[in-house]
PDB file of C-alpha atoms and ligand atoms in Angstrom:
ATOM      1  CA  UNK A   1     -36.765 -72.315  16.818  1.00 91.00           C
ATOM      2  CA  UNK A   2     -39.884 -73.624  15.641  1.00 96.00           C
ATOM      3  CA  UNK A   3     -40.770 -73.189  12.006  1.00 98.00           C
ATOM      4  CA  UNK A   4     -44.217 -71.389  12.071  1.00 98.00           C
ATOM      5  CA  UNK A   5     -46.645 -70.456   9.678  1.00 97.00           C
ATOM      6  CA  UNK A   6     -45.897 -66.942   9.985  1.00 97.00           C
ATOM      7  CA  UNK A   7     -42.049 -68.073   9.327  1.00 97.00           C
ATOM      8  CA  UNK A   8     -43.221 -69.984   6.529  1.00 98.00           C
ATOM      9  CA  UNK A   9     -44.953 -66.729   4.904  1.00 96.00           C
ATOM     10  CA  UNK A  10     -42.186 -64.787   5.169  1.00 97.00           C
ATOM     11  CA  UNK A  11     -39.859 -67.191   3.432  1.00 98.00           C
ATOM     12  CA  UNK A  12     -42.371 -67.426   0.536  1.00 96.00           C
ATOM     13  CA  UNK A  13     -42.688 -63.305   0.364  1.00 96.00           C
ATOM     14  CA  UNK A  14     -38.571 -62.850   0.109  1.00 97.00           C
ATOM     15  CA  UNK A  15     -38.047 -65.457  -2.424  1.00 97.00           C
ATOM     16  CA  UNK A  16     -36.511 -67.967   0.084  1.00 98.00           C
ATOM     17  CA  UNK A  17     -37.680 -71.507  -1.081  1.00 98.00           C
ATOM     18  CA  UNK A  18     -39.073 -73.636   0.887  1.00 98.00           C
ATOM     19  CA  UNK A  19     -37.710 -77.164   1.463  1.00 98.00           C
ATOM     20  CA  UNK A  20     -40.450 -80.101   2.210  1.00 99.00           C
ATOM     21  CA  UNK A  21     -39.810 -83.797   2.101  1.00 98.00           C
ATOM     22  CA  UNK A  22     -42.150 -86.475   3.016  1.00 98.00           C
ATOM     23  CA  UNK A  23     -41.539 -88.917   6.051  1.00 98.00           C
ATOM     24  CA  UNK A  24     -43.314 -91.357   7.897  1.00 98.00           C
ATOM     25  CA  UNK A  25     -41.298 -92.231  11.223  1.00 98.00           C
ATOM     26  CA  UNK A  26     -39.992 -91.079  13.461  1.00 98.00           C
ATOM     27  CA  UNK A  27     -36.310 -91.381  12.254  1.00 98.00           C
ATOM     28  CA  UNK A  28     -36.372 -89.833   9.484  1.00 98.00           C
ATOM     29  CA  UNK A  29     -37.802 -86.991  10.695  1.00 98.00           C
ATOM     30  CA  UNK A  30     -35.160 -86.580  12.716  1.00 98.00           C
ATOM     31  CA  UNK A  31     -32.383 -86.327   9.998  1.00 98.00           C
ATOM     32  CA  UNK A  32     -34.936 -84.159   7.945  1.00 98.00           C
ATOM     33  CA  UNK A  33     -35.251 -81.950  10.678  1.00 98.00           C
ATOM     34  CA  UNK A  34     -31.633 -82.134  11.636  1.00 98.00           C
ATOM     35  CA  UNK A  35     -30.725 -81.466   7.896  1.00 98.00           C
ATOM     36  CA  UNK A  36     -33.023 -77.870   7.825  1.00 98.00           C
ATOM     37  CA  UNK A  37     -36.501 -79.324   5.671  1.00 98.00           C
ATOM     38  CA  UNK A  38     -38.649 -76.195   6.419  1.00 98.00           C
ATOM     39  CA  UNK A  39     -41.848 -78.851   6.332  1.00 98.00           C
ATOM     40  CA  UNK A  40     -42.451 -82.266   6.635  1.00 99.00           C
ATOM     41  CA  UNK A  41     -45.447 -84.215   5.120  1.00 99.00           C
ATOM     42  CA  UNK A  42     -46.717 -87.393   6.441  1.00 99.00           C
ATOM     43  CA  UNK A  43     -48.277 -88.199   2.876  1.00 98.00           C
ATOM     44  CA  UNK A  44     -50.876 -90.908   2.294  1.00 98.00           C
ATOM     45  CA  UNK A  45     -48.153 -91.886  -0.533  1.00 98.00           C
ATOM     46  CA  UNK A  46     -47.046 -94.061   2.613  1.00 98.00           C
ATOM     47  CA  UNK A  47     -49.950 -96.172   1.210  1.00 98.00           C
ATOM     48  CA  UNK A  48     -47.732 -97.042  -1.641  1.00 97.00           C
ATOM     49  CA  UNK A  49     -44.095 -96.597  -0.422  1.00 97.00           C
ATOM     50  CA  UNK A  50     -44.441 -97.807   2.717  1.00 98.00           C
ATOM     51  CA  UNK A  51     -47.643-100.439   2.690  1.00 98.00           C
ATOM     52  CA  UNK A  52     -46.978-101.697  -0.886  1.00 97.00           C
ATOM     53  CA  UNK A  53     -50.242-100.697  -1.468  1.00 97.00           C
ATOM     54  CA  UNK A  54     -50.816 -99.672  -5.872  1.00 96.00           C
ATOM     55  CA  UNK A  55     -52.814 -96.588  -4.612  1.00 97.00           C
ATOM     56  CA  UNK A  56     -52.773 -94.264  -1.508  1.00 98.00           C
ATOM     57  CA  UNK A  57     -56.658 -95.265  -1.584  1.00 98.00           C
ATOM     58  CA  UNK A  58     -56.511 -98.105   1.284  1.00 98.00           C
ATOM     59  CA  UNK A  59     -54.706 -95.770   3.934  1.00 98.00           C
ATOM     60  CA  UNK A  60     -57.000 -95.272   6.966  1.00 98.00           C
ATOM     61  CA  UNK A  61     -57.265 -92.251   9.010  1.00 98.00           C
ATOM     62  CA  UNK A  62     -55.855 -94.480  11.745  1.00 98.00           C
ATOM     63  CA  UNK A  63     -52.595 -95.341   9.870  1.00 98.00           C
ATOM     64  CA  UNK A  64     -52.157 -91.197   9.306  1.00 99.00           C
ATOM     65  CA  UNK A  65     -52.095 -90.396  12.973  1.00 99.00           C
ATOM     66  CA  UNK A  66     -50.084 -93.283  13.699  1.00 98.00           C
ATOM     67  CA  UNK A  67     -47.249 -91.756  11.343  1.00 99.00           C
ATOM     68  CA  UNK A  68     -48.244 -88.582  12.376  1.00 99.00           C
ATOM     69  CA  UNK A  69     -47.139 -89.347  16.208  1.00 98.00           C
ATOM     70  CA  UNK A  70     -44.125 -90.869  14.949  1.00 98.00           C
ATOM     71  CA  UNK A  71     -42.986 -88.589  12.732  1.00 99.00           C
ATOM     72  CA  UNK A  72     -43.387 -85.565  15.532  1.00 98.00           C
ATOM     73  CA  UNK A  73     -41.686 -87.579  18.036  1.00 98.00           C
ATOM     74  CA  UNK A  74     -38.611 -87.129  15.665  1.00 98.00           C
ATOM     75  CA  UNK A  75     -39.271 -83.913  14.697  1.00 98.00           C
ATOM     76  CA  UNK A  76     -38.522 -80.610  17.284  1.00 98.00           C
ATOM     77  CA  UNK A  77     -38.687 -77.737  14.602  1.00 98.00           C
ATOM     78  CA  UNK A  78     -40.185 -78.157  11.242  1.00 98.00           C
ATOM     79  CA  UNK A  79     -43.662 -77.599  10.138  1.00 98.00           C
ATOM     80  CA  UNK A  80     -45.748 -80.602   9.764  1.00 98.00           C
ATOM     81  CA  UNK A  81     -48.418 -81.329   7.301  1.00 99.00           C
ATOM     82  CA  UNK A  82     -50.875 -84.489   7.709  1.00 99.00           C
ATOM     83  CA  UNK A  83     -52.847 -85.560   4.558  1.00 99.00           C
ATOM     84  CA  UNK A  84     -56.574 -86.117   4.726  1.00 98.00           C
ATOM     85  CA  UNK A  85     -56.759 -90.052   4.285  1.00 98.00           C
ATOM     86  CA  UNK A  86     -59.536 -90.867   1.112  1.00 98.00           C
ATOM     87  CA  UNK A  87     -62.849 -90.241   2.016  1.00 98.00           C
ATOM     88  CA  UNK A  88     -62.359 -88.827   5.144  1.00 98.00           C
ATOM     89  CA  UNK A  89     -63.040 -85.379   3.522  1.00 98.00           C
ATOM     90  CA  UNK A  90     -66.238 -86.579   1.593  1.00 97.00           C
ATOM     91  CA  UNK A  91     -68.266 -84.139   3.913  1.00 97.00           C
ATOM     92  CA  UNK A  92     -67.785 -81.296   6.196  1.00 98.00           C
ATOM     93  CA  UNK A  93     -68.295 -83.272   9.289  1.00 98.00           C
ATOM     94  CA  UNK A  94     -66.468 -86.325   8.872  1.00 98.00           C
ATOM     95  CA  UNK A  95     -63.007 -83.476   7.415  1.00 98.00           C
ATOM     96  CA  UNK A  96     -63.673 -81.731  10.699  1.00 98.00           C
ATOM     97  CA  UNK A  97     -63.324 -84.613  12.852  1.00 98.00           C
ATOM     98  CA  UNK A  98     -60.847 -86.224  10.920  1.00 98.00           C
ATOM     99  CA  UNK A  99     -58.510 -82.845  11.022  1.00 98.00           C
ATOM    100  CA  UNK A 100     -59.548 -82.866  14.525  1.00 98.00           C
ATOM    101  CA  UNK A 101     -57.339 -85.913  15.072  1.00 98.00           C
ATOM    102  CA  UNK A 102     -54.205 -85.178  12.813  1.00 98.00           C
ATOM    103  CA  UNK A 103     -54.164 -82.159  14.916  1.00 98.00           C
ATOM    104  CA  UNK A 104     -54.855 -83.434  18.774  1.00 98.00           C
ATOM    105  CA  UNK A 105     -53.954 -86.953  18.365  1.00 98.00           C
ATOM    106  CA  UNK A 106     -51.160 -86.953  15.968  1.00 98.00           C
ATOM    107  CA  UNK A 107     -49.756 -82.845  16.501  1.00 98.00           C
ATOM    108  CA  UNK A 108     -49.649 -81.634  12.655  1.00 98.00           C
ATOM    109  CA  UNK A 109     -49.482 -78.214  12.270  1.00 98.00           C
ATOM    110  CA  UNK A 110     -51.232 -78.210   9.148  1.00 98.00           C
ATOM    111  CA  UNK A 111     -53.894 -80.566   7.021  1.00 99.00           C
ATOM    112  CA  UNK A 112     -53.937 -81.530   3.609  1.00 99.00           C
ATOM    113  CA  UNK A 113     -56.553 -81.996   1.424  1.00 98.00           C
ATOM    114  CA  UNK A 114     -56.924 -83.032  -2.389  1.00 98.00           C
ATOM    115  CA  UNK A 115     -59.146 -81.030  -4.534  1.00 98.00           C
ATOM    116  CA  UNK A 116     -60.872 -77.908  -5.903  1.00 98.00           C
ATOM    117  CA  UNK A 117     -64.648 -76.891  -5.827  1.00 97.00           C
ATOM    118  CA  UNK A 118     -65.137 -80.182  -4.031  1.00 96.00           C
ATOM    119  CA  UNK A 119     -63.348 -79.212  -0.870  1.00 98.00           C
ATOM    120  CA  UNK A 120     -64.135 -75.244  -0.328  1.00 98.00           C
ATOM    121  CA  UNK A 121     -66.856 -76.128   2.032  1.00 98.00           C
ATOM    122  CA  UNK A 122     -64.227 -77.984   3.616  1.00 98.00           C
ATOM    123  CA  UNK A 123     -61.397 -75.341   4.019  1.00 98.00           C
ATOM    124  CA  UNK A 124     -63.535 -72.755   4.858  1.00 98.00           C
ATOM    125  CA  UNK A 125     -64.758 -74.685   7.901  1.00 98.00           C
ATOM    126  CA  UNK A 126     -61.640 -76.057   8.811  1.00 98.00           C
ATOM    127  CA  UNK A 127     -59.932 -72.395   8.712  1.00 98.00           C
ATOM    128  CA  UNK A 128     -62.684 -70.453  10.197  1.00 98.00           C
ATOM    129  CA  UNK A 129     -61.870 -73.146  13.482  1.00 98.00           C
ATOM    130  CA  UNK A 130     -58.421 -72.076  13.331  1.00 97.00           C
ATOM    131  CA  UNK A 131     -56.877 -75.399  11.321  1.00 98.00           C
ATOM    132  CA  UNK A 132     -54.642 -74.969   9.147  1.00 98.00           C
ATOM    133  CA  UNK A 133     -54.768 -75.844   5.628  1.00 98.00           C
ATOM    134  CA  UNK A 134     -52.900 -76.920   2.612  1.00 99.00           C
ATOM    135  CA  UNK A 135     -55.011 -77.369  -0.882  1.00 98.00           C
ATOM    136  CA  UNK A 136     -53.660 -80.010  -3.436  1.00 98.00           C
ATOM    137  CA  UNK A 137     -54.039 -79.587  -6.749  1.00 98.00           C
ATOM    138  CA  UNK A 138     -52.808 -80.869 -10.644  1.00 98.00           C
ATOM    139  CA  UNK A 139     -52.542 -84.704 -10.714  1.00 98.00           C
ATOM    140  CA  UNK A 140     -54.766 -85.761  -7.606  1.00 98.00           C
ATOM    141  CA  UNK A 141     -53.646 -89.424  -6.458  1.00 98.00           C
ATOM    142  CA  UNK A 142     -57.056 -90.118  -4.736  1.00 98.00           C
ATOM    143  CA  UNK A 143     -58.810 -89.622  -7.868  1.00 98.00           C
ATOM    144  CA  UNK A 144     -56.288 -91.549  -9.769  1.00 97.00           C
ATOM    145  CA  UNK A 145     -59.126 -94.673 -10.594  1.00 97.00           C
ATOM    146  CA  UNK A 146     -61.021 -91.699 -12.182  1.00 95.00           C
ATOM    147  CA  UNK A 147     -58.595 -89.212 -13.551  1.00 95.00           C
ATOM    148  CA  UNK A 148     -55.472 -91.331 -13.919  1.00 94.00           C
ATOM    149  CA  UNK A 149     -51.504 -90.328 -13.227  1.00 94.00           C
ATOM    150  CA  UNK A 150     -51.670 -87.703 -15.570  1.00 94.00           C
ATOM    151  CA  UNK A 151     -50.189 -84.005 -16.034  1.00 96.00           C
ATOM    152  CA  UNK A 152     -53.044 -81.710 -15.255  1.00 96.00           C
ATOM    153  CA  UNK A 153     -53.246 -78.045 -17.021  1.00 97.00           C
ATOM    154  CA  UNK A 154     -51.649 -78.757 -20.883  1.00 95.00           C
ATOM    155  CA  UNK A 155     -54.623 -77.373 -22.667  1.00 96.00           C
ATOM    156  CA  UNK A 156     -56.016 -74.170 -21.829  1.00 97.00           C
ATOM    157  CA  UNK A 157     -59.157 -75.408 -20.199  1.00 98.00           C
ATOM    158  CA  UNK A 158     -58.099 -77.304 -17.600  1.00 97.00           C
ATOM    159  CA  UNK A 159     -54.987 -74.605 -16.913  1.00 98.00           C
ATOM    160  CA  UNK A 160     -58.079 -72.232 -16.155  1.00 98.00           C
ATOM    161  CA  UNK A 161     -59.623 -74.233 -14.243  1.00 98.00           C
ATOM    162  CA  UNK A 162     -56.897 -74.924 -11.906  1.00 98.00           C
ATOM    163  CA  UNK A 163     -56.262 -71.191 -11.127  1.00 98.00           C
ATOM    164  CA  UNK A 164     -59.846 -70.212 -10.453  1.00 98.00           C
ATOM    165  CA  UNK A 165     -59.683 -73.294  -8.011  1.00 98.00           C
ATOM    166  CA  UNK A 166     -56.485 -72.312  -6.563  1.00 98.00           C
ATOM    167  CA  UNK A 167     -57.678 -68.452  -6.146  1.00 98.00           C
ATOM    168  CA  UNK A 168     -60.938 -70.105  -5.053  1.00 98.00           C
ATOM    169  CA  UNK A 169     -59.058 -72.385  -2.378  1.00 98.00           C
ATOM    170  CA  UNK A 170     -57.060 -69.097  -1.287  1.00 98.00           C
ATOM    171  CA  UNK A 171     -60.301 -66.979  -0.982  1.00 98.00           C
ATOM    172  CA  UNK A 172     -61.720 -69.824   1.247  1.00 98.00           C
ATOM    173  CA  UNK A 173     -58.803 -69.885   3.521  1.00 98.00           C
ATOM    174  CA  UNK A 174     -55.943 -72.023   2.436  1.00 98.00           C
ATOM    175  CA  UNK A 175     -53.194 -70.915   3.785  1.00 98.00           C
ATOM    176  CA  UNK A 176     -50.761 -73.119   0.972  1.00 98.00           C
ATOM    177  CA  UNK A 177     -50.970 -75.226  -2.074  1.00 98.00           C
ATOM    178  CA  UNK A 178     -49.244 -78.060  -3.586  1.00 99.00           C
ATOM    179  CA  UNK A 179     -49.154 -78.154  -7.311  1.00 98.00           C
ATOM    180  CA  UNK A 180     -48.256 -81.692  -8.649  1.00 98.00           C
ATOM    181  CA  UNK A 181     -47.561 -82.894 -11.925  1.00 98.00           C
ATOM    182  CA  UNK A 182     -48.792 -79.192 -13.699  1.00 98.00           C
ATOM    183  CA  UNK A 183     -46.583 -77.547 -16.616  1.00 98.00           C
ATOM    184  CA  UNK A 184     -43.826 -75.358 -14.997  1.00 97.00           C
ATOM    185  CA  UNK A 185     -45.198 -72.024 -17.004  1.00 97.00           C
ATOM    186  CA  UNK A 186     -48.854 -73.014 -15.312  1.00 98.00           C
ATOM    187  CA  UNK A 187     -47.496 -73.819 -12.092  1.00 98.00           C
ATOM    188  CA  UNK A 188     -45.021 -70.191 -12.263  1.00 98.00           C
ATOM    189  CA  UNK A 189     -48.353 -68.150 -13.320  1.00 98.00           C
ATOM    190  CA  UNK A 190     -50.650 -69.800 -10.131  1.00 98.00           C
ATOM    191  CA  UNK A 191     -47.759 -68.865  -7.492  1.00 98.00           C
ATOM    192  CA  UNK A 192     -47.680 -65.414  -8.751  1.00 98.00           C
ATOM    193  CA  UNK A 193     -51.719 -65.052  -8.514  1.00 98.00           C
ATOM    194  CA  UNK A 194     -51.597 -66.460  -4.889  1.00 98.00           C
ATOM    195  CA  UNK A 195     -50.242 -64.990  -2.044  1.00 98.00           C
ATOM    196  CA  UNK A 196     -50.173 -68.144  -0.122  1.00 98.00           C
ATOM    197  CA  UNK A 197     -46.998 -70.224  -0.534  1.00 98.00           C
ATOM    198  CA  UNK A 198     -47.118 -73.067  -3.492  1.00 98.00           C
ATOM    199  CA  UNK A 199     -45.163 -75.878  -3.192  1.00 98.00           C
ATOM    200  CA  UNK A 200     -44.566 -77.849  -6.384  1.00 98.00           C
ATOM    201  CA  UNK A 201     -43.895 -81.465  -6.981  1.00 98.00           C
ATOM    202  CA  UNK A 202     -43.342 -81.951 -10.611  1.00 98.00           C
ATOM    203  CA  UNK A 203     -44.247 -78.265 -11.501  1.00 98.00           C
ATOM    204  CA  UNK A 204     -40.887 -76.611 -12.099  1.00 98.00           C
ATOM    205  CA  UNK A 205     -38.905 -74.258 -10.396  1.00 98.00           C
ATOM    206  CA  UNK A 206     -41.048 -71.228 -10.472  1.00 98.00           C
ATOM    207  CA  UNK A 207     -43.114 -72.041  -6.884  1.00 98.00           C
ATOM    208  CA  UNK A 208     -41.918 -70.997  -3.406  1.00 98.00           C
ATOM    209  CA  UNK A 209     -41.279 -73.837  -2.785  1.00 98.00           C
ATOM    210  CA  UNK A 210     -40.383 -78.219  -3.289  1.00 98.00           C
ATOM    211  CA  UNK A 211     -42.092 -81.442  -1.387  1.00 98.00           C
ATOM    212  CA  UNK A 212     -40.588 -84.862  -2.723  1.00 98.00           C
ATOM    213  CA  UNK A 213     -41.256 -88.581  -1.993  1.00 98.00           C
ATOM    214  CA  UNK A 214     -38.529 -89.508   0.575  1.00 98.00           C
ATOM    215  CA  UNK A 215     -38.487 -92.700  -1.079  1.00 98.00           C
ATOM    216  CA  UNK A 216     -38.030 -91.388  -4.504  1.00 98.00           C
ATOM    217  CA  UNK A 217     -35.307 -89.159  -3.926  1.00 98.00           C
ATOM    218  CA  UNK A 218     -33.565 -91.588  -1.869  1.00 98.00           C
ATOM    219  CA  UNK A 219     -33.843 -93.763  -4.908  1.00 97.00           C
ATOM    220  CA  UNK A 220     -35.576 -96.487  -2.850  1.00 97.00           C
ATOM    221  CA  UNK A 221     -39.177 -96.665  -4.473  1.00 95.00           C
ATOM    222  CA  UNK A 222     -39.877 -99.790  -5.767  1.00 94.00           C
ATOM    223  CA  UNK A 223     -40.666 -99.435  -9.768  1.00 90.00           C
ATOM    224  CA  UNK A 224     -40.529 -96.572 -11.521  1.00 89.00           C
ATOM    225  CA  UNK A 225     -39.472 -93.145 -10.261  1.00 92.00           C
ATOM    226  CA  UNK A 226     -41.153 -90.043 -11.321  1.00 95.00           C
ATOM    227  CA  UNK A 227     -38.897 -88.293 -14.007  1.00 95.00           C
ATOM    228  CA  UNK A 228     -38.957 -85.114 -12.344  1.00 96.00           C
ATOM    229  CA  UNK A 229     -37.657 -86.535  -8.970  1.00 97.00           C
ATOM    230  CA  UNK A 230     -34.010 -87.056  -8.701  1.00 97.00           C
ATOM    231  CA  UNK A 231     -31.789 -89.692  -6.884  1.00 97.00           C
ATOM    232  CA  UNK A 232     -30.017 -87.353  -4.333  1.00 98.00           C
ATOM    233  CA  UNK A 233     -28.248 -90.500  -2.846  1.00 98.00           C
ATOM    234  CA  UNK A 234     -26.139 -90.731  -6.126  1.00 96.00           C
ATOM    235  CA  UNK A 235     -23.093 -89.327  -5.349  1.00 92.00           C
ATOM    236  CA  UNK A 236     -23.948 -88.687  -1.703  1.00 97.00           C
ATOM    237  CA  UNK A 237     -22.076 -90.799   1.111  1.00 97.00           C
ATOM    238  CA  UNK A 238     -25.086 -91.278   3.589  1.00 98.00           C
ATOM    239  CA  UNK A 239     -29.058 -90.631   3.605  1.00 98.00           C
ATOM    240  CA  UNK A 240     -27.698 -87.824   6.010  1.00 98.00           C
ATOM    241  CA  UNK A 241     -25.916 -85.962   3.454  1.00 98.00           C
ATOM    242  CA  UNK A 242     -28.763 -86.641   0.962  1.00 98.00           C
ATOM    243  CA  UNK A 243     -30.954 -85.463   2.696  1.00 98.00           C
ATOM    244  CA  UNK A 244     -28.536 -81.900   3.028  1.00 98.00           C
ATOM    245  CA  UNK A 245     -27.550 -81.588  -0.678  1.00 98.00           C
ATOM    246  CA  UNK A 246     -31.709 -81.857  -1.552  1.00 98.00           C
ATOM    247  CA  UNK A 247     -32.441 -78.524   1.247  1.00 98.00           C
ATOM    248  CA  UNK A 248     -29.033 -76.953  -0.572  1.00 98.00           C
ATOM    249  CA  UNK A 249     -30.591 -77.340  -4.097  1.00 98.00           C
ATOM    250  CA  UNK A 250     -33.823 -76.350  -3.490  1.00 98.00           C
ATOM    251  CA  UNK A 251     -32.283 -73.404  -1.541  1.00 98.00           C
ATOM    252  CA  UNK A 252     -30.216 -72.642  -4.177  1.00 98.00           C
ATOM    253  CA  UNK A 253     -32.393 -73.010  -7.252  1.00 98.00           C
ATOM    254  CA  UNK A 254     -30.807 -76.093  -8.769  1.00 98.00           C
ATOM    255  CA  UNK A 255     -33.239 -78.370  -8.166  1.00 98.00           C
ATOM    256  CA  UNK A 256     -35.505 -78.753 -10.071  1.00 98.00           C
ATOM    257  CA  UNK A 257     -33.638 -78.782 -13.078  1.00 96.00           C
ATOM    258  CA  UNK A 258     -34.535 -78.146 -16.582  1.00 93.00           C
ATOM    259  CA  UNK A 259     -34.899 -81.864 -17.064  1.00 94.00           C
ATOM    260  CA  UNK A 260     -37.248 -82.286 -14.337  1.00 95.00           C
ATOM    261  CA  UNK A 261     -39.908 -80.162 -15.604  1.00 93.00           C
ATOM    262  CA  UNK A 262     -42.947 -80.712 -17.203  1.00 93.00           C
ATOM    263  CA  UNK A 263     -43.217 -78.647 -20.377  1.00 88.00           C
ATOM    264  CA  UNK A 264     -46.458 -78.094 -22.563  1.00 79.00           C
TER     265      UNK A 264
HETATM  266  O1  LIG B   1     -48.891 -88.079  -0.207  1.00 93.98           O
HETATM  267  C1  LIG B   1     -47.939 -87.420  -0.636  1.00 93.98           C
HETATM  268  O2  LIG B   1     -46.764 -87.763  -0.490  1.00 93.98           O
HETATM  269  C2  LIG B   1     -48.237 -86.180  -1.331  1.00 93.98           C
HETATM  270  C3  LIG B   1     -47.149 -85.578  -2.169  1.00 93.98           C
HETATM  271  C4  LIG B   1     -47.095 -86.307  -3.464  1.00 93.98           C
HETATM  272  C5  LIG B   1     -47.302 -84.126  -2.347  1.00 93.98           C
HETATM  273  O3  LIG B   1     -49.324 -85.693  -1.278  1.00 93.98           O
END
């Protein structure tokens, strides 16, 4: 059965975590779906892992439906999520017909979009046409030649100003979040405010829910890895099972562990 929104919402109200890895093909999409990821995303982090680009700045909107088709021809069940290429949000039109495309052209379920204040126009618009859509907030990789790779929310400030955007992005529709890079107190306090699902990369265990880098946790990104994403390969005998132990641990709890968190 397909994995709905409504199924989604449920999952995150009974405390069953939801299990998101990225892809970008239409293989692997087919051994995440086979191995029970609730959600795929067909992240503009292809930019870096996939188009040895530095950034995720130089993917077009293009490229994202390209992957997009691929990665639901693999896929029969889980939820997809297509991010917003840079830029293409920069106004209400240009999000609308970009969405527009990730939706008709490439069949995600859901779109993705980076930002607070900026982007409320944005989701309101998009959700009040019946698109669904994911906020993104903490470290924000299209605004990394501004704001840098950086953990977002230590000092009090900036830990208030990511909940009034994430209540904010809520209030204007969003129907989920993902938290990245944010303290794992921070990122437990914003799930409990919301009633939408959070999904956390790099912001503990406390969310509903988990998205990692395919590449990372496969232990096949070139350079450094993230701290808080693990090798799952490592003592795994195929991608396959991989692929199965990460859905078990998030299921379970056990991943993220202590030693992937971010701490104050
Ligand atoms: O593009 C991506 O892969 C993402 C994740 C880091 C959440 O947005």
């Amino acid at each position: 059965m397909r994995t709905t929104l409504s199924t989604l919402k449920k999952m995150h109200q009974s405390g069953e975590k939801i299990a998101c890895l990225t892809a970008y093909d239409a293989s692997f999409s087919h051994w995440l779906d086979q191995a029970g990821v609730d959600m795929i995303l067909v992240g503009d982090s292809l930019g870096m892992v996939v188009q040895g680009h530095e950034t995720t700045l130089p993917v077009t909107l293009d490229e994202m439906v390209y992957h997009t088709q691929m990665v639901q021809r693999g896929n029969s069940r889980a939820w997809c999520i297509a991010d917003l290429p840079f830029m293409s949000d920069s106004n209400v039109e240009s999000a609308l017909s970009a969405a527009a495309r990730l939706m008709k052209e490439g069949g995600a379920n859901m779109v993705k979009l980076e930002g607070g204040e900026r982007v409320l126009k944005m989701v309101a618009q998009l959700s009040s046409l019946g698109i669904p859509v994911c906020g993104h907030l903490g470290l924000l990789p299209q605004s990394v030649e501004k704001r840098g790779y950086k953990v977002v929310g230590r000092d009090r400030s900036s830990a208030e100003k990511l909940l009034k955007d994430a209540l904010a992005l809520q209030a204007n529709g969003a129907e989920m979040l993902v938290l990245e890079c944010v303290p794992s107190a921070l990122a437990q306090t914003v799930t409990e405010a919301l009633e939408i699902p959070v999904i956390g990369i790099g912001a503990g265990g406390g969310t509903s829910g988990q998205v990692l880098v395919l590449h990372d946790m496969l232990g096949l990104t070139v350079g450094k890895t993230p701290m808080f994403s693990k090798n799952f390969l490592e003592g795994s005998t195929s991608i396959q099972s991989a692929i199965t132990a990460y859905v078990h641990e998030v299921k379970a709890g056990y991943f993220p562990a202590k030693k992937h968190e971010i701490t104050l």
